[in-house]
Structures are given as C-alpha cells and as structure tokens.
Amino acid sequence: MRLILSIILTFIILQSFGQDFEIVESDSIVDKLKIDSLKTVETYTLDNFDYYVGWYENANQKDYGLRLYVYDPSGNLIYRSNSFMDSYTHSLTFFKSDKNPDQTIILGHSSNEYSWGNEVYSLTNGKFNHIGLLDLGTIDSMDMPWDISNYTQIWTESDGLRFTFSYDSLIYNPGGKNDQILTKEQIEYQYKNGQLREKIKN
C-alpha cells in the first residue's frame, strides 16, 4: 500500500512540476503601428499584446540597431528594449502553459553571422520583464552556432523555472572567447530569485 501511495505521489509531483510550457504560434500585425521613425522588420501579436522589432533610420553610432517594443491591449507601451547593436535579428518564440495561463515566456533570438543566444522575457499578469540570456546555440551540419529556441524545454519548479535543451550538440557563449562545445546533458539554466543562471556539468 505504501509503495502504491509513493508511486501516485511521485506521479503527481512530476505532473505538477514538469515541462508544461509549449511553443505557441503568434500572428503578425496587419496594421503596423507607426513608432516615430522606426523601421519595423518583424511584428507579432498574441493575447492582444503587440510586439514590434525594428530600428531607427537616423540613430547615432552609440544607440543603433534593432529594438523590441511591447504594447498592452489598451495600446500602452509597456516595454522598450535597449538596442541590439550589430544583430541582424531579434526573432521571437512564444511559450505558454495550461497550468500557468497568466504567464507567457518569450525567447528573442539575436544573431549576425552566428547566434548570439536568446534573450528571455516573461509576461505575467500583464507585466513584461526581461529575465536574462540563454547564452547558447546549436551547432548544425556546417558547424554554425544557431538558434536554440525550438529545442528549448521549459519546466515549472516550486521556486522558479528550469530550461533544458533537446538538441544534441550545443555551444555555450557562441562567438565568445570562452565558448564551449557541450552536449544537451551538460547544461541547463535555472531562473530563481529573479536571476537566470546556467549550470554546466563536466
């Protein structure tokens, strides 16, 4: 009897704190908002929140590049990122959970000749926050570090979130001086106490 109860309890715990975030499709915005002189390159809308990625044509040399703008359902600007400088992209991937319907996790992939990793954002009860960077890329057949977002698994834990990866060959700190080739079993990220940190295993 105790064994049966233990198995049931373990199953409940795994169901409660398992990978419950899944990628969801967003729509593009048909009527693009005109933001000053912003040149919009990508738009997304999900749950009546609108996301614009673009750049200023006349930006100065210290403040150029793509930015992310987020508007709430009332049309209020609730987030404006710093510029991404020399990045060619800031493509968004959205994750939602039936167990956590008030929270959306968003990955923003920056890159030029190779991946810069994914900025991680959280939209919770209408409040939008940048929570950190997944400084990680895939390595494809041409040995180019690339976007990890489609291979990211997000797990709910009692004290935060855990990010693991399903792609076999990964690179940590792509393009950096301390880049490392890793397997998917060697790295994960944990978001606890307002901080996103990597855990690398030897």
PDB file of N, CA and C in Angstrom, residues 15 18-26 46-47 93-101 103-107 149-156 161-163 166:
ATOM      1  N   GLN A  15       3.828  15.629 -12.532  1.00  0.00           N
ATOM      2  CA  GLN A  15       2.834  16.342 -13.321  1.00  0.00           C
ATOM      3  C   GLN A  15       2.789  17.818 -12.945  1.00  0.00           C
ATOM      4  N   GLY A  18       6.489  19.544 -14.132  1.00  0.00           N
ATOM      5  CA  GLY A  18       7.099  19.044 -15.351  1.00  0.00           C
ATOM      6  C   GLY A  18       7.175  20.108 -16.429  1.00  0.00           C
ATOM      7  N   GLN A  19       7.562  19.646 -17.630  1.00  0.00           N
ATOM      8  CA  GLN A  19       7.649  20.552 -18.768  1.00  0.00           C
ATOM      9  C   GLN A  19       6.234  20.862 -19.228  1.00  0.00           C
ATOM     10  N   ASP A  20       5.716  21.995 -18.791  1.00  0.00           N
ATOM     11  CA  ASP A  20       4.338  22.325 -19.158  1.00  0.00           C
ATOM     12  C   ASP A  20       4.254  23.490 -20.126  1.00  0.00           C
ATOM     13  N   PHE A  21       5.370  24.164 -20.446  1.00  0.00           N
ATOM     14  CA  PHE A  21       5.354  25.233 -21.433  1.00  0.00           C
ATOM     15  C   PHE A  21       5.611  24.647 -22.820  1.00  0.00           C
ATOM     16  N   GLU A  22       4.785  25.045 -23.770  1.00  0.00           N
ATOM     17  CA  GLU A  22       4.918  24.591 -25.147  1.00  0.00           C
ATOM     18  C   GLU A  22       4.929  25.803 -26.074  1.00  0.00           C
ATOM     19  N   ILE A  23       5.571  25.651 -27.230  1.00  0.00           N
ATOM     20  CA  ILE A  23       5.587  26.732 -28.215  1.00  0.00           C
ATOM     21  C   ILE A  23       4.190  26.947 -28.769  1.00  0.00           C
ATOM     22  N   VAL A  24       3.786  28.207 -28.844  1.00  0.00           N
ATOM     23  CA  VAL A  24       2.506  28.569 -29.443  1.00  0.00           C
ATOM     24  C   VAL A  24       2.756  29.527 -30.599  1.00  0.00           C
ATOM     25  N   GLU A  25       1.865  29.478 -31.581  1.00  0.00           N
ATOM     26  CA  GLU A  25       2.001  30.336 -32.749  1.00  0.00           C
ATOM     27  C   GLU A  25       1.392  31.700 -32.471  1.00  0.00           C
ATOM     28  N   SER A  26       2.092  32.734 -32.901  1.00  0.00           N
ATOM     29  CA  SER A  26       1.560  34.088 -32.829  1.00  0.00           C
ATOM     30  C   SER A  26       1.123  34.513 -34.231  1.00  0.00           C
ATOM     31  N   LEU A  46      -0.145  38.357 -29.765  1.00  0.00           N
ATOM     32  CA  LEU A  46      -0.601  37.178 -29.044  1.00  0.00           C
ATOM     33  C   LEU A  46      -1.352  37.647 -27.802  1.00  0.00           C
ATOM     34  N   ASP A  47      -2.562  37.146 -27.599  1.00  0.00           N
ATOM     35  CA  ASP A  47      -3.383  37.516 -26.444  1.00  0.00           C
ATOM     36  C   ASP A  47      -3.576  39.031 -26.347  1.00  0.00           C
ATOM     37  N   THR A  93       9.988  33.754 -30.111  1.00  0.00           N
ATOM     38  CA  THR A  93       9.291  32.476 -29.979  1.00  0.00           C
ATOM     39  C   THR A  93       8.536  32.505 -28.664  1.00  0.00           C
ATOM     40  N   PHE A  94       7.251  32.134 -28.692  1.00  0.00           N
ATOM     41  CA  PHE A  94       6.369  32.261 -27.537  1.00  0.00           C
ATOM     42  C   PHE A  94       6.050  30.893 -26.951  1.00  0.00           C
ATOM     43  N   PHE A  95       6.067  30.825 -25.620  1.00  0.00           N
ATOM     44  CA  PHE A  95       5.757  29.598 -24.892  1.00  0.00           C
ATOM     45  C   PHE A  95       4.636  29.879 -23.897  1.00  0.00           C
ATOM     46  N   LYS A  96       3.632  28.999 -23.880  1.00  0.00           N
ATOM     47  CA  LYS A  96       2.546  29.132 -22.913  1.00  0.00           C
ATOM     48  C   LYS A  96       2.282  27.788 -22.237  1.00  0.00           C
ATOM     49  N   SER A  97       1.590  27.869 -21.097  1.00  0.00           N
ATOM     50  CA  SER A  97       1.306  26.683 -20.295  1.00  0.00           C
ATOM     51  C   SER A  97      -0.143  26.683 -19.854  1.00  0.00           C
ATOM     52  N   ASP A  98      -0.805  25.535 -19.988  1.00  0.00           N
ATOM     53  CA  ASP A  98      -2.169  25.412 -19.472  1.00  0.00           C
ATOM     54  C   ASP A  98      -2.189  25.508 -17.953  1.00  0.00           C
ATOM     55  N   LYS A  99      -1.091  25.095 -17.314  1.00  0.00           N
ATOM     56  CA  LYS A  99      -1.024  25.144 -15.851  1.00  0.00           C
ATOM     57  C   LYS A  99      -0.719  26.548 -15.338  1.00  0.00           C
ATOM     58  N   ASN A 100      -0.138  27.371 -16.198  1.00  0.00           N
ATOM     59  CA  ASN A 100       0.209  28.740 -15.817  1.00  0.00           C
ATOM     60  C   ASN A 100      -0.351  29.707 -16.859  1.00  0.00           C
ATOM     61  N   PRO A 101      -1.681  29.802 -16.959  1.00  0.00           N
ATOM     62  CA  PRO A 101      -2.285  30.574 -18.057  1.00  0.00           C
ATOM     63  C   PRO A 101      -1.995  32.067 -18.021  1.00  0.00           C
ATOM     64  N   GLN A 103       0.945  33.389 -17.515  1.00  0.00           N
ATOM     65  CA  GLN A 103       2.352  33.643 -17.810  1.00  0.00           C
ATOM     66  C   GLN A 103       2.698  33.183 -19.219  1.00  0.00           C
ATOM     67  N   THR A 104       3.401  34.035 -19.942  1.00  0.00           N
ATOM     68  CA  THR A 104       3.965  33.699 -21.248  1.00  0.00           C
ATOM     69  C   THR A 104       5.468  33.909 -21.173  1.00  0.00           C
ATOM     70  N   ILE A 105       6.229  32.917 -21.627  1.00  0.00           N
ATOM     71  CA  ILE A 105       7.683  33.049 -21.721  1.00  0.00           C
ATOM     72  C   ILE A 105       8.024  33.291 -23.189  1.00  0.00           C
ATOM     73  N   ILE A 106       8.886  34.273 -23.436  1.00  0.00           N
ATOM     74  CA  ILE A 106       9.247  34.648 -24.797  1.00  0.00           C
ATOM     75  C   ILE A 106      10.761  34.589 -24.948  1.00  0.00           C
ATOM     76  N   LEU A 107      11.226  33.929 -25.999  1.00  0.00           N
ATOM     77  CA  LEU A 107      12.644  33.922 -26.338  1.00  0.00           C
ATOM     78  C   LEU A 107      12.861  34.820 -27.544  1.00  0.00           C
ATOM     79  N   SER A 149      15.938  28.142 -29.745  1.00  0.00           N
ATOM     80  CA  SER A 149      14.582  28.310 -29.208  1.00  0.00           C
ATOM     81  C   SER A 149      13.673  27.110 -29.466  1.00  0.00           C
ATOM     82  N   ASN A 150      13.720  26.527 -30.669  1.00  0.00           N
ATOM     83  CA  ASN A 150      12.841  25.392 -30.976  1.00  0.00           C
ATOM     84  C   ASN A 150      13.243  24.115 -30.238  1.00  0.00           C
ATOM     85  N   TYR A 151      14.409  24.132 -29.607  1.00  0.00           N
ATOM     86  CA  TYR A 151      14.899  22.963 -28.864  1.00  0.00           C
ATOM     87  C   TYR A 151      14.942  23.230 -27.357  1.00  0.00           C
ATOM     88  N   THR A 152      14.258  24.286 -26.932  1.00  0.00           N
ATOM     89  CA  THR A 152      14.252  24.655 -25.516  1.00  0.00           C
ATOM     90  C   THR A 152      13.043  24.056 -24.823  1.00  0.00           C
ATOM     91  N   GLN A 153      13.276  23.439 -23.683  1.00  0.00           N
ATOM     92  CA  GLN A 153      12.218  22.868 -22.848  1.00  0.00           C
ATOM     93  C   GLN A 153      12.145  23.676 -21.557  1.00  0.00           C
ATOM     94  N   ILE A 154      10.956  24.136 -21.207  1.00  0.00           N
ATOM     95  CA  ILE A 154      10.781  24.976 -20.025  1.00  0.00           C
ATOM     96  C   ILE A 154       9.965  24.209 -18.997  1.00  0.00           C
ATOM     97  N   TRP A 155      10.527  24.080 -17.819  1.00  0.00           N
ATOM     98  CA  TRP A 155       9.938  23.287 -16.754  1.00  0.00           C
ATOM     99  C   TRP A 155       9.568  24.189 -15.576  1.00  0.00           C
ATOM    100  N   THR A 156       8.373  24.000 -15.052  1.00  0.00           N
ATOM    101  CA  THR A 156       7.957  24.705 -13.842  1.00  0.00           C
ATOM    102  C   THR A 156       8.505  23.988 -12.617  1.00  0.00           C
ATOM    103  N   LEU A 161      11.824  28.485 -12.613  1.00  0.00           N
ATOM    104  CA  LEU A 161      11.758  27.792 -13.892  1.00  0.00           C
ATOM    105  C   LEU A 161      13.095  27.124 -14.177  1.00  0.00           C
ATOM    106  N   ARG A 162      13.033  26.074 -14.973  1.00  0.00           N
ATOM    107  CA  ARG A 162      14.250  25.393 -15.417  1.00  0.00           C
ATOM    108  C   ARG A 162      14.193  25.252 -16.935  1.00  0.00           C
ATOM    109  N   PHE A 163      15.316  25.527 -17.596  1.00  0.00           N
ATOM    110  CA  PHE A 163      15.410  25.451 -19.050  1.00  0.00           C
ATOM    111  C   PHE A 163      16.396  24.342 -19.415  1.00  0.00           C
ATOM    112  N   SER A 166      16.933  19.987 -26.081  1.00  0.00           N
ATOM    113  CA  SER A 166      16.784  18.679 -26.705  1.00  0.00           C
ATOM    114  C   SER A 166      17.729  18.471 -27.882  1.00  0.00           C
TER     115      SER A 166
END
